[in-house]
Amino acid sequence: MNMATTFGQAISEVDQLIIGQAHELSDKLKQHRLEMFPPVAQKSLRQFQLSEAARFLGVTSGYLRNLSLESKGPLPQVTPSGRRSYTAEQLQEMRAYLEQNSRGQRYVPRRRNGEHLQVIAVVNFKGGSGKTTTTAHLAQHLALTGHRVLAVDLDPQASLSAIHGFQPEFDVDENETLYGAIRYDDQRRPLKEIIRKTNFPGLDIVPGNLELMEFEHDTPRILAQGNSGDYGRIFFARLDEALSSVADDYDVVVIDCPPQLGFLTMSAICGATAALITVHPQMLDVMSMCQFLQMLGEVLNTLKSAGGNMNLDWLRYLVTRYDPADGPQTQMVAFMRSLFKQHVLTNPMVRSVAIADAALTNQTLYEVERSQFTRATYDRALESMEAVNTEIVELIHKAWGR
Ligand SMILES: Nc1ncnc2c1ncn2[C@@H]1O[C@H](COP(=O)(O)OP(=O)(O)OP(=O)(O)O)[C@@H](O)[C@H]1O
Ligand SMILES: [Mg+2]
């Protein structure tokens, strides 16, 4: 037996092993999932306490309590001890009620004539920099504060979809990711057909799964062909076009990018009106981000010469998983601020077990119950998250000229 055959056999054994293990794992995951989320049962959403509801609505708790006492607007659930809470749907109703009954004050923040769709690409090719956590919380915050939001999962690993109850291997079929709306052949379909509702009223999602990788494979092939025929509008315009087809239904689109600067990420950046670069303040991460920025610069130059353009209203760095008690991290943040100045968001996202624990069950801070945690732990995490999100909402509204 020569070496090649031995090697060949070894490989096929390994192949078998991997396939066998993949099967086994898939079965176990299915089982686990059935236990966690029964079939058909959609992910539900908890109620929001009066103080949270008031914050999302932009009124004081006292004012909201008075409305409830006077039976005005949707009526909250009241516990025997007098605690009031609202569903996310009721927040929407209350917002409409407040706007109807106010003299000119706006409570429904939707964009109006002349205010363009905001498309925020959350990027960085460093894995684990907090892209998905940021995207999920931002999208949900925007929805809870009355915006019409579309979250796009552009990562073949599809963690954002999983957070919203769509398991990439089980719940998302062929042609049901963004790939379906940007592919180059005649299987392409309207994005509107691919969009799904989430458990957050006001938040829709384009789920992802491994199928998205096809775009990374197709694009170089199409580019090599030179003239790409009927379906061949240049790759970087495709995502932008797909989003344009549903623009009327949304105020903000938030895109969770994969941890690489491939064609998907480039499409997102070209279709974006804003970029949020998440960075964990550690030396290796910042060095990796430096490479990312250099590559991005080169790519953008190439795209420009091919007729593409990046037209950003704003670009910000967001410090993620920040531990203020960690000296080197604090120095790294100071270094970034001295370098990038106002382009670093004022508020960093602190590291918190509340976020990490919530993620274990595919949840966000807006979904878990505060009672699951030590109060101070939950409150500190939420305060940090809300500060970050509020700062981003201000940038969005500023881009609308408000
Ligand atoms: N502020 C935080 N505090 C604690 N844990 C966090 C925080 N932000 C993110 N994490 C955890 O860090 C891990 C990586 O975060 P996340 O998945 O958001 O990064 P990512 O950039 O999307 O990763 P990838 O590049 O693999 O897509 C996750 O387990 C997440 O729960
Ligand atoms: Mg991610």
Tab-separated table of C-alpha atoms and ligand atoms in Angstrom:
chain	number	residue	atom	x	y	z
A	1	MET	CA	0.000	0.000	0.000
A	2	ASN	CA	1.525	3.313	-0.997
A	3	MET	CA	1.424	6.522	0.977
A	4	ALA	CA	-1.244	8.135	-1.188
A	5	THR	CA	-3.714	5.307	-0.518
A	6	THR	CA	-3.008	5.342	3.185
A	7	PHE	CA	-3.465	9.072	3.196
A	8	GLY	CA	-6.637	8.752	1.121
A	9	GLN	CA	-8.075	6.214	3.506
A	10	ALA	CA	-7.122	8.320	6.472
A	11	ILE	CA	-8.939	11.262	4.954
A	12	SER	CA	-12.051	9.308	4.154
A	13	GLU	CA	-12.086	7.974	7.711
A	14	VAL	CA	-11.773	11.492	9.011
A	15	ASP	CA	-14.504	12.576	6.605
A	16	GLN	CA	-16.795	9.891	7.956
A	17	LEU	CA	-15.948	10.847	11.483
A	18	ILE	CA	-16.713	14.497	10.889
A	19	ILE	CA	-19.963	13.752	9.071
A	20	GLY	CA	-20.972	11.336	11.826
A	21	GLN	CA	-20.213	13.851	14.529
A	22	ALA	CA	-22.007	16.621	12.635
A	23	HIS	CA	-25.111	14.401	12.489
A	24	GLU	CA	-24.910	13.571	16.129
A	25	LEU	CA	-24.458	17.193	17.118
A	26	SER	CA	-27.281	18.333	14.854
A	27	ASP	CA	-29.651	15.780	16.416
A	28	LYS	CA	-28.708	16.800	19.923
A	29	LEU	CA	-29.110	20.489	19.077
A	30	LYS	CA	-32.549	19.836	17.607
A	31	GLN	CA	-33.534	18.023	20.762
A	32	HIS	CA	-32.152	20.783	22.963
A	33	ARG	CA	-34.010	23.347	20.945
A	34	LEU	CA	-37.311	21.486	21.175
A	35	GLU	CA	-36.894	21.519	24.920
A	36	MET	CA	-36.022	25.231	24.999
A	37	PHE	CA	-38.485	26.483	22.411
A	38	PRO	CA	-41.380	24.170	21.615
A	39	PRO	CA	-42.172	23.956	17.863
A	40	VAL	CA	-44.445	26.684	16.472
A	41	ALA	CA	-44.203	28.504	19.779
A	42	GLN	CA	-42.769	31.882	18.874
A	43	LYS	CA	-40.388	33.620	21.168
A	44	SER	CA	-42.432	35.767	23.518
A	45	LEU	CA	-41.576	39.029	25.200
A	46	ARG	CA	-41.827	40.043	28.838
A	47	GLN	CA	-43.739	43.025	30.183
A	48	PHE	CA	-42.020	46.327	30.866
A	49	GLN	CA	-42.227	47.938	34.282
A	50	LEU	CA	-43.694	51.417	34.490
A	51	SER	CA	-40.294	53.112	34.887
A	52	GLU	CA	-38.864	51.260	31.871
A	53	ALA	CA	-41.975	52.025	29.836
A	54	ALA	CA	-41.742	55.711	30.751
A	55	ARG	CA	-38.109	55.800	29.666
A	56	PHE	CA	-38.866	54.222	26.281
A	57	LEU	CA	-41.793	56.615	25.786
A	58	GLY	CA	-39.800	59.676	26.804
A	59	VAL	CA	-42.117	60.733	29.667
A	60	THR	CA	-41.691	60.712	33.446
A	61	SER	CA	-42.849	57.759	35.522
A	62	GLY	CA	-45.183	60.084	37.443
A	63	TYR	CA	-46.869	61.210	34.251
A	64	LEU	CA	-47.350	57.646	33.037
A	65	ARG	CA	-48.734	56.579	36.426
A	66	ASN	CA	-51.220	59.451	36.333
A	67	LEU	CA	-52.413	58.430	32.877
A	68	SER	CA	-53.017	54.953	34.219
A	69	LEU	CA	-54.846	56.293	37.302
A	70	GLU	CA	-57.059	58.393	35.031
A	71	SER	CA	-57.608	55.377	32.712
A	72	LYS	CA	-56.110	57.216	29.770
A	73	GLY	CA	-54.346	55.284	27.017
A	74	PRO	CA	-53.817	51.518	27.129
A	75	LEU	CA	-54.196	50.195	30.671
A	76	PRO	CA	-51.243	48.435	32.238
A	77	GLN	CA	-51.347	45.213	34.159
A	78	VAL	CA	-51.409	46.046	37.877
A	79	THR	CA	-50.247	43.605	40.547
A	80	PRO	CA	-51.967	43.513	43.971
A	81	SER	CA	-49.066	45.526	45.354
A	82	GLY	CA	-49.722	48.214	42.742
A	83	ARG	CA	-46.830	47.501	40.353
A	84	ARG	CA	-47.721	48.490	36.831
A	85	SER	CA	-46.349	46.957	33.661
A	86	TYR	CA	-46.963	47.309	29.922
A	87	THR	CA	-46.533	44.998	26.953
A	88	ALA	CA	-44.372	46.180	24.047
A	89	GLU	CA	-47.570	46.470	21.970
A	90	GLN	CA	-49.060	48.747	24.618
A	91	LEU	CA	-45.981	50.939	24.422
A	92	GLN	CA	-46.772	51.460	20.763
A	93	GLU	CA	-50.417	52.235	21.522
A	94	MET	CA	-49.418	54.606	24.286
A	95	ARG	CA	-47.029	56.427	21.998
A	96	ALA	CA	-49.777	56.934	19.433
A	97	TYR	CA	-52.160	58.058	22.221
A	98	LEU	CA	-49.629	60.573	23.568
A	99	GLU	CA	-49.003	62.029	20.135
A	100	GLN	CA	-52.707	62.341	19.382
A	101	ASN	CA	-53.355	64.100	22.639
A	102	SER	CA	-50.364	66.398	22.727
A	103	ARG	CA	-50.198	69.844	21.262
A	104	GLY	CA	-47.595	69.304	18.604
A	105	GLN	CA	-45.116	67.357	20.706
A	106	ARG	CA	-43.778	64.296	18.911
A	107	TYR	CA	-43.801	60.916	20.562
A	108	VAL	CA	-43.698	58.761	17.422
A	109	PRO	CA	-40.133	59.244	16.146
A	110	ARG	CA	-40.672	57.790	12.650
A	111	ARG	CA	-38.905	59.499	9.806
A	112	ARG	CA	-40.843	61.935	7.704
A	113	ASN	CA	-40.510	63.465	4.255
A	114	GLY	CA	-36.924	64.278	3.454
A	115	GLU	CA	-35.514	62.104	6.234
A	116	HIS	CA	-33.690	59.247	4.575
A	117	LEU	CA	-33.564	55.626	5.653
A	118	GLN	CA	-30.675	55.119	8.067
A	119	VAL	CA	-28.661	51.987	7.347
A	120	ILE	CA	-26.159	51.200	10.085
A	121	ALA	CA	-23.450	48.622	9.362
A	122	VAL	CA	-21.963	47.117	12.514
A	123	VAL	CA	-18.497	46.044	11.457
A	124	ASN	CA	-15.029	44.869	12.399
A	125	PHE	CA	-13.292	41.748	11.272
A	126	LYS	CA	-12.141	40.852	14.753
A	127	GLY	CA	-14.290	37.950	15.922
A	128	GLY	CA	-16.008	38.498	19.240
A	129	SER	CA	-15.706	42.289	19.227
A	130	GLY	CA	-19.368	42.574	20.174
A	131	LYS	CA	-20.961	43.151	16.765
A	132	THR	CA	-23.935	40.854	17.262
A	133	THR	CA	-24.568	41.926	20.865
A	134	THR	CA	-24.481	45.569	19.760
A	135	THR	CA	-26.730	44.978	16.734
A	136	ALA	CA	-29.348	43.046	18.692
A	137	HIS	CA	-29.581	45.547	21.546
A	138	LEU	CA	-29.551	48.552	19.225
A	139	ALA	CA	-32.263	47.118	16.971
A	140	GLN	CA	-34.442	46.228	19.957
A	141	HIS	CA	-33.879	49.593	21.638
A	142	LEU	CA	-34.849	51.396	18.436
A	143	ALA	CA	-38.029	49.330	18.189
A	144	LEU	CA	-38.922	49.892	21.853
A	145	THR	CA	-38.484	53.634	21.379
A	146	GLY	CA	-40.942	53.652	18.472
A	147	HIS	CA	-38.840	53.276	15.341
A	148	ARG	CA	-39.630	50.861	12.520
A	149	VAL	CA	-36.568	48.668	12.372
A	150	LEU	CA	-35.162	46.018	10.065
A	151	ALA	CA	-32.277	43.919	11.387
A	152	VAL	CA	-30.226	42.129	8.744
A	153	ASP	CA	-28.165	39.095	9.662
A	154	LEU	CA	-25.291	39.075	7.209
A	155	ASP	CA	-23.210	36.587	9.176
A	156	PRO	CA	-23.389	32.966	7.930
A	157	GLN	CA	-23.028	31.949	11.599
A	158	ALA	CA	-26.351	33.715	12.149
A	159	SER	CA	-26.156	34.466	15.867
A	160	LEU	CA	-28.430	37.479	15.424
A	161	SER	CA	-31.102	35.214	13.933
A	162	ALA	CA	-30.730	32.754	16.799
A	163	ILE	CA	-31.225	35.584	19.305
A	164	HIS	CA	-34.507	36.369	17.589
A	165	GLY	CA	-35.693	32.767	17.695
A	166	PHE	CA	-34.665	31.655	14.208
A	167	GLN	CA	-32.255	28.753	14.398
A	168	PRO	CA	-30.186	28.995	11.224
A	169	GLU	CA	-30.112	25.219	10.586
A	170	PHE	CA	-33.761	24.487	11.334
A	171	ASP	CA	-35.880	27.565	10.765
A	172	VAL	CA	-34.214	29.141	7.755
A	173	ASP	CA	-34.549	27.344	4.421
A	174	GLU	CA	-32.976	27.807	1.046
A	175	ASN	CA	-33.424	31.277	-0.399
A	176	GLU	CA	-34.644	32.618	2.930
A	177	THR	CA	-31.607	34.748	3.778
A	178	LEU	CA	-30.485	38.019	2.251
A	179	TYR	CA	-28.680	35.902	-0.328
A	180	GLY	CA	-32.090	35.205	-1.887
A	181	ALA	CA	-32.524	38.913	-2.605
A	182	ILE	CA	-29.020	39.684	-3.875
A	183	ARG	CA	-28.067	36.515	-5.760
A	184	TYR	CA	-27.020	36.803	-9.387
A	185	ASP	CA	-29.266	34.197	-11.006
A	186	ASP	CA	-32.978	33.980	-11.800
A	187	GLN	CA	-33.762	32.507	-8.387
A	188	ARG	CA	-33.522	35.994	-6.951
A	189	ARG	CA	-36.657	37.092	-5.085
A	190	PRO	CA	-37.982	40.294	-3.538
A	191	LEU	CA	-36.556	41.097	-0.108
A	192	LYS	CA	-40.075	41.760	1.167
A	193	GLU	CA	-40.836	38.023	0.872
A	194	ILE	CA	-37.815	37.114	2.980
A	195	ILE	CA	-38.360	39.496	5.887
A	196	ARG	CA	-39.844	38.031	9.085
A	197	LYS	CA	-41.473	39.492	12.155
A	198	THR	CA	-39.723	39.155	15.505
A	199	ASN	CA	-41.045	39.006	19.056
A	200	PHE	CA	-40.458	42.780	19.276
A	201	PRO	CA	-43.252	44.823	17.698
A	202	GLY	CA	-41.635	47.215	15.250
A	203	LEU	CA	-38.627	44.973	14.657
A	204	ASP	CA	-38.387	42.736	11.582
A	205	ILE	CA	-35.445	40.582	10.587
A	206	VAL	CA	-33.789	39.118	7.523
A	207	PRO	CA	-32.396	35.913	8.995
A	208	GLY	CA	-29.105	34.387	7.987
A	209	ASN	CA	-27.490	30.981	7.697
A	210	LEU	CA	-24.633	29.304	5.838
A	211	GLU	CA	-26.303	30.021	2.501
A	212	LEU	CA	-24.906	33.572	2.730
A	213	MET	CA	-21.466	32.131	1.949
A	214	GLU	CA	-22.694	31.588	-1.606
A	215	PHE	CA	-22.420	35.311	-2.214
A	216	GLU	CA	-18.727	35.200	-1.301
A	217	HIS	CA	-18.258	32.409	-3.862
A	218	ASP	CA	-20.490	33.789	-6.632
A	219	THR	CA	-19.155	37.327	-6.640
A	220	PRO	CA	-15.543	36.665	-7.715
A	221	ARG	CA	-16.884	34.367	-10.436
A	222	ILE	CA	-19.232	37.064	-11.729
A	223	LEU	CA	-16.502	39.701	-11.492
A	224	ALA	CA	-14.144	37.461	-13.478
A	225	GLN	CA	-16.752	37.191	-16.232
A	226	GLY	CA	-16.444	40.920	-16.747
A	227	ASN	CA	-19.844	41.483	-18.225
A	228	SER	CA	-22.286	39.827	-15.911
A	229	GLY	CA	-25.355	40.135	-18.105
A	230	ASP	CA	-28.914	40.737	-16.987
A	231	TYR	CA	-28.468	39.937	-13.345
A	232	GLY	CA	-25.125	41.492	-13.127
A	233	ARG	CA	-25.415	44.853	-11.540
A	234	ILE	CA	-22.178	45.368	-9.729
A	235	PHE	CA	-21.988	43.474	-6.474
A	236	PHE	CA	-21.741	46.431	-4.132
A	237	ALA	CA	-25.008	47.927	-5.326
A	238	ARG	CA	-27.088	44.793	-4.769
A	239	LEU	CA	-27.680	45.032	-1.035
A	240	ASP	CA	-28.391	48.735	-1.383
A	241	GLU	CA	-30.981	47.990	-4.086
A	242	ALA	CA	-32.618	45.245	-2.072
A	243	LEU	CA	-32.962	47.600	0.899
A	244	SER	CA	-34.336	50.359	-1.310
A	245	SER	CA	-37.180	48.048	-2.290
A	246	VAL	CA	-38.439	47.967	1.321
A	247	ALA	CA	-37.260	51.412	2.431
A	248	ASP	CA	-40.798	52.770	2.831
A	249	ASP	CA	-41.530	50.271	5.592
A	250	TYR	CA	-38.630	51.244	7.866
A	251	ASP	CA	-36.843	54.080	9.595
A	252	VAL	CA	-33.607	52.292	10.451
A	253	VAL	CA	-31.829	49.182	9.162
A	254	VAL	CA	-29.127	47.627	11.354
A	255	ILE	CA	-26.770	45.142	9.701
A	256	ASP	CA	-24.770	42.586	11.673
A	257	CYS	CA	-21.684	41.881	9.568
A	258	PRO	CA	-19.583	38.717	9.554
A	259	PRO	CA	-16.116	38.879	11.121
A	260	GLN	CA	-14.308	39.332	7.818
A	261	LEU	CA	-13.955	41.936	5.128
A	262	GLY	CA	-15.494	39.887	2.342
A	263	PHE	CA	-18.044	40.810	-0.308
A	264	LEU	CA	-20.925	40.690	2.174
A	265	THR	CA	-19.294	43.187	4.517
A	266	MET	CA	-18.249	45.399	1.596
A	267	SER	CA	-21.829	45.364	0.284
A	268	ALA	CA	-23.066	46.369	3.723
A	269	ILE	CA	-20.606	49.231	3.953
A	270	CYS	CA	-21.507	50.453	0.461
A	271	GLY	CA	-25.228	50.296	1.256
A	272	ALA	CA	-24.796	51.929	4.660
A	273	THR	CA	-25.434	55.498	5.698
A	274	ALA	CA	-23.521	54.964	8.936
A	275	ALA	CA	-20.853	52.655	10.314
A	276	LEU	CA	-20.386	51.451	13.840
A	277	ILE	CA	-17.016	49.812	14.452
A	278	THR	CA	-17.084	47.741	17.608
A	279	VAL	CA	-13.772	47.339	19.380
A	280	HIS	CA	-12.745	45.627	22.575
A	281	PRO	CA	-10.037	47.822	24.108
A	282	GLN	CA	-7.153	45.358	24.180
A	283	MET	CA	-3.878	45.544	22.312
A	284	LEU	CA	-4.499	42.567	20.009
A	285	ASP	CA	-7.985	43.749	19.182
A	286	VAL	CA	-6.848	47.280	18.430
A	287	MET	CA	-4.003	45.987	16.263
A	288	SER	CA	-6.465	43.856	14.371
A	289	MET	CA	-8.755	46.854	13.957
A	290	CYS	CA	-5.830	48.815	12.554
A	291	GLN	CA	-5.433	46.178	9.849
A	292	PHE	CA	-9.171	46.259	9.253
A	293	LEU	CA	-9.093	50.029	8.725
A	294	GLN	CA	-6.139	49.768	6.351
A	295	MET	CA	-7.846	47.086	4.281
A	296	LEU	CA	-11.083	49.014	4.340
A	297	GLY	CA	-9.296	52.105	3.066
A	298	GLU	CA	-7.824	50.151	0.166
A	299	VAL	CA	-11.088	48.445	-0.646
A	300	LEU	CA	-12.968	51.728	-0.635
A	301	ASN	CA	-10.456	53.243	-3.040
A	302	THR	CA	-10.882	50.313	-5.409
A	303	LEU	CA	-14.660	50.538	-5.129
A	304	LYS	CA	-14.595	54.242	-5.828
A	305	SER	CA	-12.710	53.702	-9.051
A	306	ALA	CA	-15.340	51.095	-10.003
A	307	GLY	CA	-18.142	53.599	-9.472
A	308	GLY	CA	-19.153	52.565	-5.965
A	309	ASN	CA	-19.320	55.060	-3.194
A	310	MET	CA	-19.454	55.148	0.522
A	311	ASN	CA	-21.619	57.954	1.657
A	312	LEU	CA	-21.689	57.895	5.413
A	313	ASP	CA	-23.589	60.346	7.575
A	314	TRP	CA	-21.468	59.214	10.500
A	315	LEU	CA	-18.877	56.704	11.619
A	316	ARG	CA	-18.236	55.852	15.255
A	317	TYR	CA	-16.066	53.485	17.249
A	318	LEU	CA	-17.853	51.763	20.088
A	319	VAL	CA	-15.768	50.418	22.960
A	320	THR	CA	-17.213	47.035	23.920
A	321	ARG	CA	-16.917	44.631	26.866
A	322	TYR	CA	-15.097	47.375	28.729
A	323	ASP	CA	-13.831	46.742	32.232
A	324	PRO	CA	-13.102	50.144	33.840
A	325	ALA	CA	-11.135	48.456	36.643
A	326	ASP	CA	-8.646	47.048	34.127
A	327	GLY	CA	-5.711	49.486	33.819
A	328	PRO	CA	-4.459	48.451	30.366
A	329	GLN	CA	-8.017	48.616	28.974
A	330	THR	CA	-8.494	52.107	30.375
A	331	GLN	CA	-5.199	53.174	28.800
A	332	MET	CA	-6.247	51.676	25.498
A	333	VAL	CA	-9.521	53.606	25.604
A	334	ALA	CA	-7.638	56.827	26.364
A	335	PHE	CA	-5.311	56.076	23.452
A	336	MET	CA	-8.254	55.535	21.090
A	337	ARG	CA	-9.923	58.736	22.240
A	338	SER	CA	-6.759	60.755	21.713
A	339	LEU	CA	-6.460	59.302	18.216
A	340	PHE	CA	-10.045	59.196	16.976
A	341	LYS	CA	-11.422	62.049	19.107
A	342	GLN	CA	-15.177	62.561	18.782
A	343	HIS	CA	-15.422	59.491	16.567
A	344	VAL	CA	-15.298	57.285	19.654
A	345	LEU	CA	-18.737	57.138	21.267
A	346	THR	CA	-18.695	58.903	24.638
A	347	ASN	CA	-20.289	55.946	26.368
A	348	PRO	CA	-18.509	52.587	26.314
A	349	MET	CA	-20.394	49.315	26.684
A	350	VAL	CA	-19.214	47.775	29.932
A	351	ARG	CA	-18.512	44.097	30.373
A	352	SER	CA	-21.289	42.470	32.368
A	353	VAL	CA	-22.272	38.965	33.381
A	354	ALA	CA	-25.876	40.027	32.790
A	355	ILE	CA	-25.144	40.309	29.063
A	356	ALA	CA	-23.042	37.152	28.923
A	357	ASP	CA	-25.660	35.164	30.888
A	358	ALA	CA	-28.542	36.448	28.804
A	359	ALA	CA	-26.630	35.412	25.688
A	360	LEU	CA	-26.412	31.834	26.958
A	361	THR	CA	-30.146	31.505	26.374
A	362	ASN	CA	-30.098	33.631	23.190
A	363	GLN	CA	-31.577	36.626	24.956
A	364	THR	CA	-30.804	40.307	25.397
A	365	LEU	CA	-31.056	42.636	28.383
A	366	TYR	CA	-34.455	43.754	27.086
A	367	GLU	CA	-35.737	40.186	27.241
A	368	VAL	CA	-34.396	38.763	30.489
A	369	GLU	CA	-36.174	39.497	33.749
A	370	ARG	CA	-34.327	41.806	36.104
A	371	SER	CA	-35.177	39.399	38.934
A	372	GLN	CA	-32.882	36.765	37.339
A	373	PHE	CA	-29.882	38.839	38.397
A	374	THR	CA	-28.514	40.758	41.307
A	375	ARG	CA	-30.312	44.048	40.828
A	376	ALA	CA	-27.140	46.128	40.753
A	377	THR	CA	-25.642	43.834	38.112
A	378	TYR	CA	-28.628	44.118	35.819
A	379	ASP	CA	-29.100	47.841	36.379
A	380	ARG	CA	-25.465	48.649	35.699
A	381	ALA	CA	-25.501	46.669	32.433
A	382	LEU	CA	-28.777	48.203	31.294
A	383	GLU	CA	-27.670	51.712	32.191
A	384	SER	CA	-24.525	51.281	30.102
A	385	MET	CA	-26.462	49.770	27.182
A	386	GLU	CA	-29.105	52.504	27.267
A	387	ALA	CA	-26.432	55.217	27.329
A	388	VAL	CA	-24.782	53.706	24.231
A	389	ASN	CA	-28.062	53.253	22.398
A	390	THR	CA	-29.340	56.723	23.289
A	391	GLU	CA	-26.140	58.211	21.891
A	392	ILE	CA	-26.645	56.296	18.633
A	393	VAL	CA	-30.300	57.348	18.394
A	394	GLU	CA	-29.134	60.965	18.711
A	395	LEU	CA	-26.788	60.441	15.757
A	396	ILE	CA	-29.646	58.964	13.733
A	397	HIS	CA	-31.965	61.853	14.525
A	398	LYS	CA	-29.187	64.338	13.801
A	399	ALA	CA	-28.701	62.723	10.380
A	400	TRP	CA	-32.405	63.406	9.831
A	401	GLY	CA	-31.741	67.032	10.646
A	402	ARG	CA	-33.645	67.068	13.926
B	1	LIG	N1	-20.762	43.842	27.240
B	1	LIG	C1	-20.566	42.518	27.330
B	1	LIG	N2	-20.404	41.914	28.530
B	1	LIG	C2	-20.201	40.593	28.618
B	1	LIG	N3	-20.179	39.769	27.567
B	1	LIG	C3	-20.337	40.304	26.341
B	1	LIG	C4	-20.543	41.707	26.153
B	1	LIG	N4	-20.669	41.939	24.820
B	1	LIG	C5	-20.540	40.756	24.220
B	1	LIG	N5	-20.350	39.769	25.117
B	1	LIG	C6	-20.144	38.330	24.841
B	1	LIG	O1	-18.963	38.211	24.084
B	1	LIG	C7	-19.121	37.231	23.063
B	1	LIG	C8	-18.859	37.863	21.700
B	1	LIG	O2	-19.831	38.864	21.452
B	1	LIG	P1	-20.565	38.979	20.051
B	1	LIG	O3	-21.086	37.672	19.626
B	1	LIG	O4	-21.518	40.097	20.148
B	1	LIG	O5	-19.323	39.379	19.145
B	1	LIG	P2	-19.247	39.379	17.548
B	1	LIG	O6	-18.338	40.485	17.169
B	1	LIG	O7	-20.603	39.399	16.960
B	1	LIG	O8	-18.581	37.961	17.274
B	1	LIG	P3	-18.387	37.268	15.826
B	1	LIG	O9	-17.264	38.012	15.197
B	1	LIG	O10	-18.057	35.854	16.155
B	1	LIG	O11	-19.658	37.434	15.075
B	1	LIG	C9	-20.537	36.700	23.210
B	1	LIG	O12	-20.491	35.537	23.958
B	1	LIG	C10	-21.263	37.788	23.984
B	1	LIG	O13	-22.316	37.282	24.774
B	2	MG	MG	-21.448	38.131	15.524
